[in-house]
XYZ file of C-alpha atoms in Angstrom:
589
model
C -8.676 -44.396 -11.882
C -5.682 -45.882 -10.934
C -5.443 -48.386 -13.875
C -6.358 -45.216 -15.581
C -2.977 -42.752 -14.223
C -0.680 -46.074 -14.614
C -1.646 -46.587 -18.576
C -1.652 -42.245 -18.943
C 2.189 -42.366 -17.082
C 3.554 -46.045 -19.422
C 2.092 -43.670 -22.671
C 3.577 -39.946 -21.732
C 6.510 -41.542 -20.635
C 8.475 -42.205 -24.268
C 6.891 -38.504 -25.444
C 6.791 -36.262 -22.994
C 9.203 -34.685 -19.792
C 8.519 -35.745 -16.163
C 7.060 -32.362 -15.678
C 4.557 -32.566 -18.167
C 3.714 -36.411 -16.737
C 2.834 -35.049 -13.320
C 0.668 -32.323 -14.450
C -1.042 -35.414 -17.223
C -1.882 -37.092 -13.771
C -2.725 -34.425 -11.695
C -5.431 -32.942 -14.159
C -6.714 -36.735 -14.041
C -6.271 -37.474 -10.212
C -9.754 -37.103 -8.009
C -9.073 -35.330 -5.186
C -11.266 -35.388 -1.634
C -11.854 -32.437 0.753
C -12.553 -32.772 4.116
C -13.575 -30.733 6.927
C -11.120 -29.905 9.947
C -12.529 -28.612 13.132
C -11.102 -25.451 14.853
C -11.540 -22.837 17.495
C -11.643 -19.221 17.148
C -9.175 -16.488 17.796
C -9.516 -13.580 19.207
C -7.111 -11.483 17.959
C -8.136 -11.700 14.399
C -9.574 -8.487 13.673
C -8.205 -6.126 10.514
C -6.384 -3.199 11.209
C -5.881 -0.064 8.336
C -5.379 -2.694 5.687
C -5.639 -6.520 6.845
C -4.173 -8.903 9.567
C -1.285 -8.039 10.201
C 0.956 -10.325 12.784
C 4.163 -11.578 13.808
C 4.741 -15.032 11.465
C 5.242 -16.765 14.847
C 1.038 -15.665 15.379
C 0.355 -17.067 11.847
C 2.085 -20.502 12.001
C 0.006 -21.247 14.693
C -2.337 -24.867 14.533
C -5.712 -22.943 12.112
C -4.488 -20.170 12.694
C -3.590 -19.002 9.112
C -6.396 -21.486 8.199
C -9.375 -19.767 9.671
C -8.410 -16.950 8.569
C -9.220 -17.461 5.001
C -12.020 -19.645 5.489
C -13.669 -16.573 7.180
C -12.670 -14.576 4.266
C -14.023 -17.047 2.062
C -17.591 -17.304 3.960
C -17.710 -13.661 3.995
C -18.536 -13.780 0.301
C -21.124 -16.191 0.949
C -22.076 -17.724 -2.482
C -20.098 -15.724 -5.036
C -17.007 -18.084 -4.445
C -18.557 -20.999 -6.225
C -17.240 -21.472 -9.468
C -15.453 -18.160 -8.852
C -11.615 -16.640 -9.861
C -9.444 -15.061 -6.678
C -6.235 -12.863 -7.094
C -3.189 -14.511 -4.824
C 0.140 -12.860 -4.660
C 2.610 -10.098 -1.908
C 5.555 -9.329 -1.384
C 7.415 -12.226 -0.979
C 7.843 -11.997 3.107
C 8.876 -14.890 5.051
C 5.586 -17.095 5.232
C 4.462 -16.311 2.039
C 4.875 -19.657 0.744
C 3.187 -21.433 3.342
C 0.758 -19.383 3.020
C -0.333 -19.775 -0.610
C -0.099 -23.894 0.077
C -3.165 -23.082 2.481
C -4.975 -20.651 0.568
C -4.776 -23.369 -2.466
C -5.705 -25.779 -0.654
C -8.916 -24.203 0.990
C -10.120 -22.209 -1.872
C -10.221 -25.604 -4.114
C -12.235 -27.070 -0.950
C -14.889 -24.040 -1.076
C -15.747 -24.363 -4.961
C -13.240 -21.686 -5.807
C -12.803 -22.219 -9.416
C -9.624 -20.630 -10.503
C -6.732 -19.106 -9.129
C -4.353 -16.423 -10.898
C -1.093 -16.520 -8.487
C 2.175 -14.712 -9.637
C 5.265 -16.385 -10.081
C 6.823 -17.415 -6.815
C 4.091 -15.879 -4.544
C 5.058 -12.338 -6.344
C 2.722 -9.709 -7.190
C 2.717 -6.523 -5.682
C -0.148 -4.878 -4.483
C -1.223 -2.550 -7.150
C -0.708 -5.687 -9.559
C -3.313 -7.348 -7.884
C -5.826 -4.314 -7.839
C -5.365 -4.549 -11.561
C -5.604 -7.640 -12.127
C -8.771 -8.144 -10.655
C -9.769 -5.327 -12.830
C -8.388 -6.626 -16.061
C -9.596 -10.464 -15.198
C -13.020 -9.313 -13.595
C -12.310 -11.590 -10.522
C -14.309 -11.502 -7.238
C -11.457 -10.152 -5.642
C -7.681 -10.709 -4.404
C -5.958 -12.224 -1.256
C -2.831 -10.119 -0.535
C 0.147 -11.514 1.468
C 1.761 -8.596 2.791
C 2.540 -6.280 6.041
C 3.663 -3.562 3.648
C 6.325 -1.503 5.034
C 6.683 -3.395 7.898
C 9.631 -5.336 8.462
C 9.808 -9.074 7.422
C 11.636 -12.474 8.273
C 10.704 -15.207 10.888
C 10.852 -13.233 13.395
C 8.822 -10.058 12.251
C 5.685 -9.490 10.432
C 3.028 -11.268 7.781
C -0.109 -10.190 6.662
C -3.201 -10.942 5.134
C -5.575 -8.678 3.556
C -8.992 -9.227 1.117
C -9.588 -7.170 -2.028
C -12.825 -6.634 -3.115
C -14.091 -7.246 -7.233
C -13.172 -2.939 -7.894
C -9.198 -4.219 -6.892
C -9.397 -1.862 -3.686
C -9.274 -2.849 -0.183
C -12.278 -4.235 1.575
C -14.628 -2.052 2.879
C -15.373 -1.423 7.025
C -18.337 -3.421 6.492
C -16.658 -6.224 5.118
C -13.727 -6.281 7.456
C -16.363 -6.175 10.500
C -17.968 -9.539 9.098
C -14.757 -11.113 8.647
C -13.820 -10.554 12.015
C -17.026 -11.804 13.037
C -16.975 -15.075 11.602
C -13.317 -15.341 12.945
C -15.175 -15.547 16.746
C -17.434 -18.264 15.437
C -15.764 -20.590 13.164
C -16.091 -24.391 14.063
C -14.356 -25.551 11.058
C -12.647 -25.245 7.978
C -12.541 -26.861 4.566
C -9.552 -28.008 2.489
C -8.078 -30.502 0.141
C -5.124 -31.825 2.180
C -3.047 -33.771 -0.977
C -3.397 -30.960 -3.348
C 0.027 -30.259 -4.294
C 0.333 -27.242 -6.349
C 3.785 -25.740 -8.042
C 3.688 -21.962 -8.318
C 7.452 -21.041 -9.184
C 7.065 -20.899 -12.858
C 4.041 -19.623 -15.637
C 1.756 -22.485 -16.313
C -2.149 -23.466 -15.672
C -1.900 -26.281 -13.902
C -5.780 -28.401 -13.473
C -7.178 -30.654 -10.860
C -10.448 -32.518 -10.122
C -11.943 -31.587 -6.441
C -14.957 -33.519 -5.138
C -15.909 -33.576 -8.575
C -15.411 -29.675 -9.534
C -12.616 -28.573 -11.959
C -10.075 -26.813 -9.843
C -7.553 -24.548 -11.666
C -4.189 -22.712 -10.967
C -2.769 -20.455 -13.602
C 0.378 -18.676 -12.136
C 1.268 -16.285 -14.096
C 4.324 -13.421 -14.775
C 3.704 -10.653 -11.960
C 4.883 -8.011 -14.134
C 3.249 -8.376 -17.594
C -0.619 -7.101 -16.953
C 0.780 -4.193 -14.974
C 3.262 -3.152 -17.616
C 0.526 -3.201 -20.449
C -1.371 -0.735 -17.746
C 1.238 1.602 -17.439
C 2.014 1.753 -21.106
C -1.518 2.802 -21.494
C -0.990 5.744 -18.998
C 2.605 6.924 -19.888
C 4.491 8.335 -22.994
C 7.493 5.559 -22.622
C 9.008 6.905 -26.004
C 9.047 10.180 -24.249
C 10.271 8.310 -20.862
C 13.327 6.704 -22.566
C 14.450 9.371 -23.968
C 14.585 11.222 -20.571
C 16.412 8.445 -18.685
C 18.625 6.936 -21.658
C 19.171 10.017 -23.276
C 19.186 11.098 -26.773
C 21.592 12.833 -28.843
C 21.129 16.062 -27.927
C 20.678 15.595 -24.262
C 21.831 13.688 -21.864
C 20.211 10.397 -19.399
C 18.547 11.742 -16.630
C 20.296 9.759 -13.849
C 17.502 7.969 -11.041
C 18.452 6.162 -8.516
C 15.542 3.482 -7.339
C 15.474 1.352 -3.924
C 13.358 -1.568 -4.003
C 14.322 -2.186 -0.498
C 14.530 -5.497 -1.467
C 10.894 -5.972 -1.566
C 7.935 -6.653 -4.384
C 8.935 -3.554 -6.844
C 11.992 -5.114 -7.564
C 11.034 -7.435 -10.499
C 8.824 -4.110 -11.908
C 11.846 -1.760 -11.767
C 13.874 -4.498 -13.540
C 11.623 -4.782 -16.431
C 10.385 -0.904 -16.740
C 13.635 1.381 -15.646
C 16.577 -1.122 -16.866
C 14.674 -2.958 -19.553
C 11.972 -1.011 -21.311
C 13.276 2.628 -20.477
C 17.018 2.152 -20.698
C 17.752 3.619 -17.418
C 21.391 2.556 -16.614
C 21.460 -0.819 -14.706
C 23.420 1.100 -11.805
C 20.172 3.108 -11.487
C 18.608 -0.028 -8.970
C 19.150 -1.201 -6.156
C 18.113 -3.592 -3.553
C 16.284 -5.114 -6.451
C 16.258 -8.792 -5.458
C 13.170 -10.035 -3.111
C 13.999 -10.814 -0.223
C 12.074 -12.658 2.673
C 13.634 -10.864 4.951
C 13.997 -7.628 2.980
C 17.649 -7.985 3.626
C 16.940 -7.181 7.384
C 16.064 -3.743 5.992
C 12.540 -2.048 7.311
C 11.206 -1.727 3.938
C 9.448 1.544 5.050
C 9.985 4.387 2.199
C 10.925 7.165 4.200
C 14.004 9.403 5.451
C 14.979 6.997 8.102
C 14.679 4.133 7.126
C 16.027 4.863 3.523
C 18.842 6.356 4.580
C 21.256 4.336 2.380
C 19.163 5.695 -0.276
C 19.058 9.717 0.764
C 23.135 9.318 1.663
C 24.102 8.659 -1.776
C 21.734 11.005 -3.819
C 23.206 13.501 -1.229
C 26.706 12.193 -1.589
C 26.742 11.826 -5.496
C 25.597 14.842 -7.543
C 25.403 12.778 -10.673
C 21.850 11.555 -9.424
C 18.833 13.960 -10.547
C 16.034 11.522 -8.651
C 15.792 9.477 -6.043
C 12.854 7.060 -5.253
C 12.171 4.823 -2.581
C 9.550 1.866 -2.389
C 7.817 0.092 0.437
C 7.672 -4.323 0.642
C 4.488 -4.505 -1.383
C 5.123 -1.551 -3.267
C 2.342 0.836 -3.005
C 4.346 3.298 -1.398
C 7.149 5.461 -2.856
C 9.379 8.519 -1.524
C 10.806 11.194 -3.723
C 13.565 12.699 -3.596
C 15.358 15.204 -6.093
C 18.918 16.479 -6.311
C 21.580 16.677 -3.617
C 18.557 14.698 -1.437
C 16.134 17.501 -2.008
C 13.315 16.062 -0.066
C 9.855 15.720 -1.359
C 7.102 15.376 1.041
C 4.350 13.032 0.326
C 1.857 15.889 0.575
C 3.594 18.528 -1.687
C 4.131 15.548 -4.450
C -0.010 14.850 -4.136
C -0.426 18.742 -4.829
C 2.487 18.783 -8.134
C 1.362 15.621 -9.610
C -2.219 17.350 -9.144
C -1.083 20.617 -10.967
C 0.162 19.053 -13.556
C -1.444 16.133 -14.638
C -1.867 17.518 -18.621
C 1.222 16.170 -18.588
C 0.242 12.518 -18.169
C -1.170 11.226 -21.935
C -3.849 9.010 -19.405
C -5.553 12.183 -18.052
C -5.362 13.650 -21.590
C -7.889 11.298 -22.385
C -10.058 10.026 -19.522
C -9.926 14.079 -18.010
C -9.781 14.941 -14.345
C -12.758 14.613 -11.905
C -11.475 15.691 -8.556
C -8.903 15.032 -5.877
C -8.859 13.452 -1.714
C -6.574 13.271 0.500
C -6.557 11.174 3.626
C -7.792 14.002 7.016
C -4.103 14.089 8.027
C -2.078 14.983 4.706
C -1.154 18.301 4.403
C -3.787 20.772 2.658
C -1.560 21.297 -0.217
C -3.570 19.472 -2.622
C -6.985 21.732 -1.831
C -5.395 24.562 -2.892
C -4.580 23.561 -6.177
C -8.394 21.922 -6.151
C -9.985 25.282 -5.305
C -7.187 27.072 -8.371
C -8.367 24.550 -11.086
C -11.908 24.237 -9.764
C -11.827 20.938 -9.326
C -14.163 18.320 -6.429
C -12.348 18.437 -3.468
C -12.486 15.052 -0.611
C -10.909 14.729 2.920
C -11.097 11.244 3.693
C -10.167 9.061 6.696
C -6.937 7.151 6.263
C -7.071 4.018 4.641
C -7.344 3.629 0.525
C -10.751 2.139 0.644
C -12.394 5.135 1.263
C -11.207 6.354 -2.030
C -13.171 3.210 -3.751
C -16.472 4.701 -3.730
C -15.201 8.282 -5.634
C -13.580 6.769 -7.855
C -16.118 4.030 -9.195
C -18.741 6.999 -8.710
C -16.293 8.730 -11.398
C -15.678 11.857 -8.990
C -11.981 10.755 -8.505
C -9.013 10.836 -10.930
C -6.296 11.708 -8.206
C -6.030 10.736 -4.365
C -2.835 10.063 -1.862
C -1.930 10.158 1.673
C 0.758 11.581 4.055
C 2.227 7.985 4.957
C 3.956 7.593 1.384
C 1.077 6.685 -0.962
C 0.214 8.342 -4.485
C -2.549 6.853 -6.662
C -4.963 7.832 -9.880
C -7.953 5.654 -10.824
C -6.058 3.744 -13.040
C -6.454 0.950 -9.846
C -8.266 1.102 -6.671
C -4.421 1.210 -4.765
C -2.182 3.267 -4.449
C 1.035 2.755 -6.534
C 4.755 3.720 -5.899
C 6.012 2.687 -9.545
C 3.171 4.752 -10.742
C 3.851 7.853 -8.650
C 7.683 7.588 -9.978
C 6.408 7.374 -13.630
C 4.378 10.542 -13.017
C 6.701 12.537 -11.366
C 9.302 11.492 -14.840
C 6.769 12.165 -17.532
C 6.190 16.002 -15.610
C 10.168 16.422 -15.464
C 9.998 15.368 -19.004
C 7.087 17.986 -20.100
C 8.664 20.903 -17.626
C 12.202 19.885 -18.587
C 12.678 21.348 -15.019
C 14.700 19.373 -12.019
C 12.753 18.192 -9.028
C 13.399 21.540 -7.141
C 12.752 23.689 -9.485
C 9.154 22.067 -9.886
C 8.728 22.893 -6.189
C 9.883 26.280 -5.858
C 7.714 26.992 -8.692
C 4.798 25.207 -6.862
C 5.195 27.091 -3.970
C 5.392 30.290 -5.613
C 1.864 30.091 -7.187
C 0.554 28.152 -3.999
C 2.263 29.082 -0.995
C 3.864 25.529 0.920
C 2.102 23.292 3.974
C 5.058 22.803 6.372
C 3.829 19.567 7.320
C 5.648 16.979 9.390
C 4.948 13.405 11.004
C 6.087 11.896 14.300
C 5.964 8.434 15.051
C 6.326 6.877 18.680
C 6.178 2.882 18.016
C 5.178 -0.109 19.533
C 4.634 2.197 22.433
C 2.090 0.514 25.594
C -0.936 -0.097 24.224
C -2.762 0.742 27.730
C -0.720 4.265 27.662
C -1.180 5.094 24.387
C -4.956 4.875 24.838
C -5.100 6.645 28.013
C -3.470 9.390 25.914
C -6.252 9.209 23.164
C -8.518 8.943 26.037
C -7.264 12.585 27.696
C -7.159 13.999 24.132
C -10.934 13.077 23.678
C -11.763 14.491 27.206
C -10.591 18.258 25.876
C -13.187 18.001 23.181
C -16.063 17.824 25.825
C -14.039 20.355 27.913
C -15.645 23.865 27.346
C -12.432 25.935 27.885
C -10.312 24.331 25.320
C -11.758 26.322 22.322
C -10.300 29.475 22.471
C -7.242 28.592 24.423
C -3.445 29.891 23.884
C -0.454 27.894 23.528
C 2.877 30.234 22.910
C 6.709 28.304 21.990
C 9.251 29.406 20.494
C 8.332 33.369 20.296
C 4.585 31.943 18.148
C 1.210 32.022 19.573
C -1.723 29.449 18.222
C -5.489 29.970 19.382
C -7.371 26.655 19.100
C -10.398 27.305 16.804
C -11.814 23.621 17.040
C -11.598 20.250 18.359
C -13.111 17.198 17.476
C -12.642 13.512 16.995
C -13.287 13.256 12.507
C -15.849 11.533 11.404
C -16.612 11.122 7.593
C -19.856 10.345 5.763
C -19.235 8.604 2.278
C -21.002 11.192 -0.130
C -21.776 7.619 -2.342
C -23.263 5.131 -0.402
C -23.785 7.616 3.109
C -21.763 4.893 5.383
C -20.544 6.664 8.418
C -16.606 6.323 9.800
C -15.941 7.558 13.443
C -13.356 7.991 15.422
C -10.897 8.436 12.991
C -8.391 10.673 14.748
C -8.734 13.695 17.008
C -7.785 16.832 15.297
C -7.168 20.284 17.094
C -7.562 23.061 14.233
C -5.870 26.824 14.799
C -7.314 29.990 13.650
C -4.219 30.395 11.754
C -5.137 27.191 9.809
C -2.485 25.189 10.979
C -3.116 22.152 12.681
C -2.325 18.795 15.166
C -3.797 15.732 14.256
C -3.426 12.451 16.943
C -3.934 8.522 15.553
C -3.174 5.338 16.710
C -1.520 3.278 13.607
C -3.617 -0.029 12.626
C -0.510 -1.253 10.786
C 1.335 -2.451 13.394
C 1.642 -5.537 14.166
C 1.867 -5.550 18.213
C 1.574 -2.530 20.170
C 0.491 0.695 19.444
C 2.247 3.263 16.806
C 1.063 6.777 18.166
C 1.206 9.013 15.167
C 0.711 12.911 15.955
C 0.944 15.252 12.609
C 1.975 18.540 12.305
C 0.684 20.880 9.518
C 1.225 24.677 8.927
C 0.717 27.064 6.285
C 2.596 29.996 4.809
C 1.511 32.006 1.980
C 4.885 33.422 0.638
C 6.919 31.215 -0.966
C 10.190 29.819 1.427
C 12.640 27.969 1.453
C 12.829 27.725 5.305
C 13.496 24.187 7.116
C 10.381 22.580 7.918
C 11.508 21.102 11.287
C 12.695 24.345 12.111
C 9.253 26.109 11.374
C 7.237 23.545 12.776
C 9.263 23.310 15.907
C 6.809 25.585 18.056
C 3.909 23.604 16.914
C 5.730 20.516 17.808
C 6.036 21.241 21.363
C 2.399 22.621 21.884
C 1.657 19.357 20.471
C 3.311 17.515 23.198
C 1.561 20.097 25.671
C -2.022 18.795 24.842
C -1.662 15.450 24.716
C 0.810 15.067 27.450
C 2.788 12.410 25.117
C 5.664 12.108 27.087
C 3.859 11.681 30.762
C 1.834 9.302 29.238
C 4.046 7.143 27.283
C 7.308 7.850 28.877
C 8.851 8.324 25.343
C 11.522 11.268 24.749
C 11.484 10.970 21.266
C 9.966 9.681 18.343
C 11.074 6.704 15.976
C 10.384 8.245 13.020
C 10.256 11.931 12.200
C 8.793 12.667 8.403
């Protein structure tokens, strides 16, 4: 063999580049695995959506290793000879990070792996490319909207063969076999390039090994040419002759989305190339919190405020599955009233034209806007617990065209993920039909449906021990006889609890049973407090408590202002601040 590589090298060498030499002796090289004993963790169990950890947890000795051997063994025999997704956001770690995964998953019979270019793909990328390439699944490197860099946060999560995140059951085994692994297998001089498009092939304990890396944008662009009009789309943003661009404004936050909003907005729609920014991945994200939301994309909401020449603003998250909308003059648009528009007007969308509409969820604590415009156009209605796999099952069951949640996501069945590119693209194409600003398309909304004043506090990285204590008093009123019935009065406004419980959900496909999912305390007015502890945090807990009322005359009133009363009978019953010691909240949505 090495007789063999010398004559290969003394032939390529008057013919070919040095690049092309190295990868002529690597597809000819034998490689070895071997096995490397470990120790388990104990702090390796998946929150909402993966592992999620400071990078300092994940450069730990096997850390990072077990990991995705565990992942690996929780598929049993379908890795052998099989083809795995691997791409994020491009957070600090990521690179490391692939270097393992390459090396183990050639060292467990993996046959092929599709990686984007430079670690890159964002997250609904890899839901459809699993789709489009029929792979087992997809390892995602990402802590979504978490903030990145050495000293912050990396995940890991597993997607399963439909491109959508891995069920409860799946999770549970994973964690299990993190508490038992003994070893781990891998091919320690596999050396594998993944900045630039090429397959490149290797020989492992005898097996062909292969690693295609590919462009992250050019499967998901096909997709969304398949759902959108973008003749119509150019036109709106690059303007035609008799009218003129409609002017966006798009912050990658320096995460994922920024190579996609390159190519789609600037390239393919001839938005104007001031239209982006924070388009340049970052593994830091620029030391911005790449969390799409008022506060934290307050550069973003400043200048669409600031500059009237703007008629949209959108916002994206690190992996980009999350988007914010906002419309002229920073008209805000919650992520619960843009579930319910999108919903009401999805003839507008050439994909739903075809394929039709089967229903519509929402995660338990997004606003209740959507239902109504379920119940209007007689359409399935789901309440789901937080967390996109439990929109999987609808939508493979064909029950689903339409789902989102209150923390920033919007997604169709196009993928099993949500999608912030997509939700932008959606929210154009009914601006383009309506020929109506972003406003306007809510004050007409509201008219016909009445408006959820719905609003989210966030208390993070608060005690862990205090923050459960708090969950623990909150599930103590549910047992408590007297608290059904009871009166709470702020502000002038009176609210009668009609119910308490802790939601539970029962998947109407294949009957598995969630609990504990968040305790909700339900008015006879219909308005309502809901009380979770995040699992996307990395260390901690993130107490979430959201506030929902409805009004059925259309107004324009604030929402903080209307919700105020509800606010503080929310701090009442759960006794947030005796508990936690916190004044205020980190984030108010």
């Amino acid at each position: 063999k090495i007789l063999n590589n010398y004559l290969t090298l003394k032939l390529y060498q008057f013919h070919y580049p040095f690049e092309f030499i190295v990868r002529a002796i690597s597809i000819r090289m034998s490689l070895t695995s071997i096995t490397v004993p470990t120790t388990p963790f104990g702090d390796q169990k998946p929150g909402t959506s993966g592992l999620r950890k400071k990078v300092a947890v994940f450069m730990q000795k096997h850390y990072t290793e077990n990991f995705i051997q565990s992942i690996l063994d929780a598929q049993k025999d379908k890795t052998k000879g099989c083809t795995l997704i691997v791409g994020g956001d491009g957070r600090y770690f990521t690179t490391q990070s692939i270097n393992i995964i390459i090396r183990i998953a050639s060292a467990n019979a993996v046959h092929k792996l599709i990686i984007g270019r430079r670690g890159l793909l964002s997250t609904p990328a890899v839901s459809s490319l699993i789709r489009t390439h029929k792979c087992l699944g997809g390892i995602v490197l990402t802590a979504s909207h978490n903030p990145g860099g050495i000293r912050n946060d990396f995940g890991i999560k597993y997607n399963i063969e439909n491109g959508g995140p891995a069920p409860d059951q799946m999770t549970d085994e994973i964690y299990e076999l993190t508490g038992k692994i003994k070893e781990y297998k891998i091919t320690p001089d596999l050396d594998c390039d993944f900045q630039q498009p090429g397959v490149q092939q290797f020989e492992v304990d005898g097996r062909e090994f292969v690693v295609e890396v590919i462009d992250p944008v050019d499967d998901y662009i096909q997709l969304m040419k398949s759902i959108f009009d973008f003749k119509k789309l150019s036109n709106l943003l690059s303007g035609t002759e008799t009218s003129p661009p409609f002017n966006v404004l798009l912050d990658s936050m320096n995460g994922v989305t920024g190579v996609y909003v390159k190519r789609i907005f600037l390239e393919e729609l001839g938005s104007n190339q001031d239209s982006a920014v924070h388009i340049i991945p970052l593994d830091n994200f620029g030391e911005i919190h790449p969390d799409p939301n008022l506060t934290y994309a307050k550069e973003l909401v400043d200048k669409v405020r600031e500059d009237s020449k703007f008629d949209l603003g959108a916002a994206f998250d690190g992996d980009g599955d999350r988007n914010m909308i906002i419309g002229k003059n920073a008209f805000f648009v919650t992520p619960s009233d843009s579930l319910a528009v999108i919903a009401n007007n999805l003839d507008c969308i050439p994909y739903f034209q075809t394929h039709g509409v089967h229903g519509f969820a929402r995660s338990m604590p997004t606003g209740a806007a959507v239902d109504r415009v379920a119940q209007k156009l007689n359409k399935e209605m789901f309440e789901v617990p937080t967390g996109w796999k439990y929109f999987g099952n609808l939508m493979d069951a064909g029950r689903l065209s339409l789902c989102g949640e209150e923390s920033f996501g919007t997604g169709s069945d196009h993928i099993r993920e949500k999608d912030g590119i997509w939700a932008v693209l959606a929210w154009l194409s009914i601006i383009a039909h309506k020929q109506m600003s972003v406003e306007e398309i809510l004050k007409e909304h509201w008219k016909i449906y009445g408006r959820n004043y719905f609003t989210r506090y966030d208390y993070e990285e608060c005690e862990s021990e205090a923050a459960n204590k708090m969950m623990n008093h909150l599930e103590s009123l549910i047992d408590d006889k007297n608290t059904v019935g009871k009166n709470f009065t702020s502000c002038g406004k009176t609210y009668v609890i009609k119910q308490i419980d802790n939601f539970s959900y029962v998947d109407p496909i294949d009957n598995s049973v969630a609990k504990n999912q968040g305790i909700r305390v339900l008015f006879e007015d219909g308005s309502r407090l809901i009380y979770r502890l995040s699992g996307t945090g990395s260390s901690g807990a993130t107490i979430r408590v959201y506030i929902d009322s409805y009004e059925k005359s259309e107004t324009t009133a604030d929402a903080q202002a209307i919700l105020k009363p509800l606010v503080n009978i929310g701090l009442e019953i759960s006794k947030l601040k005796a508990f936690t010691g916190r004044e205020e909240p980190t984030v108010i949505t």
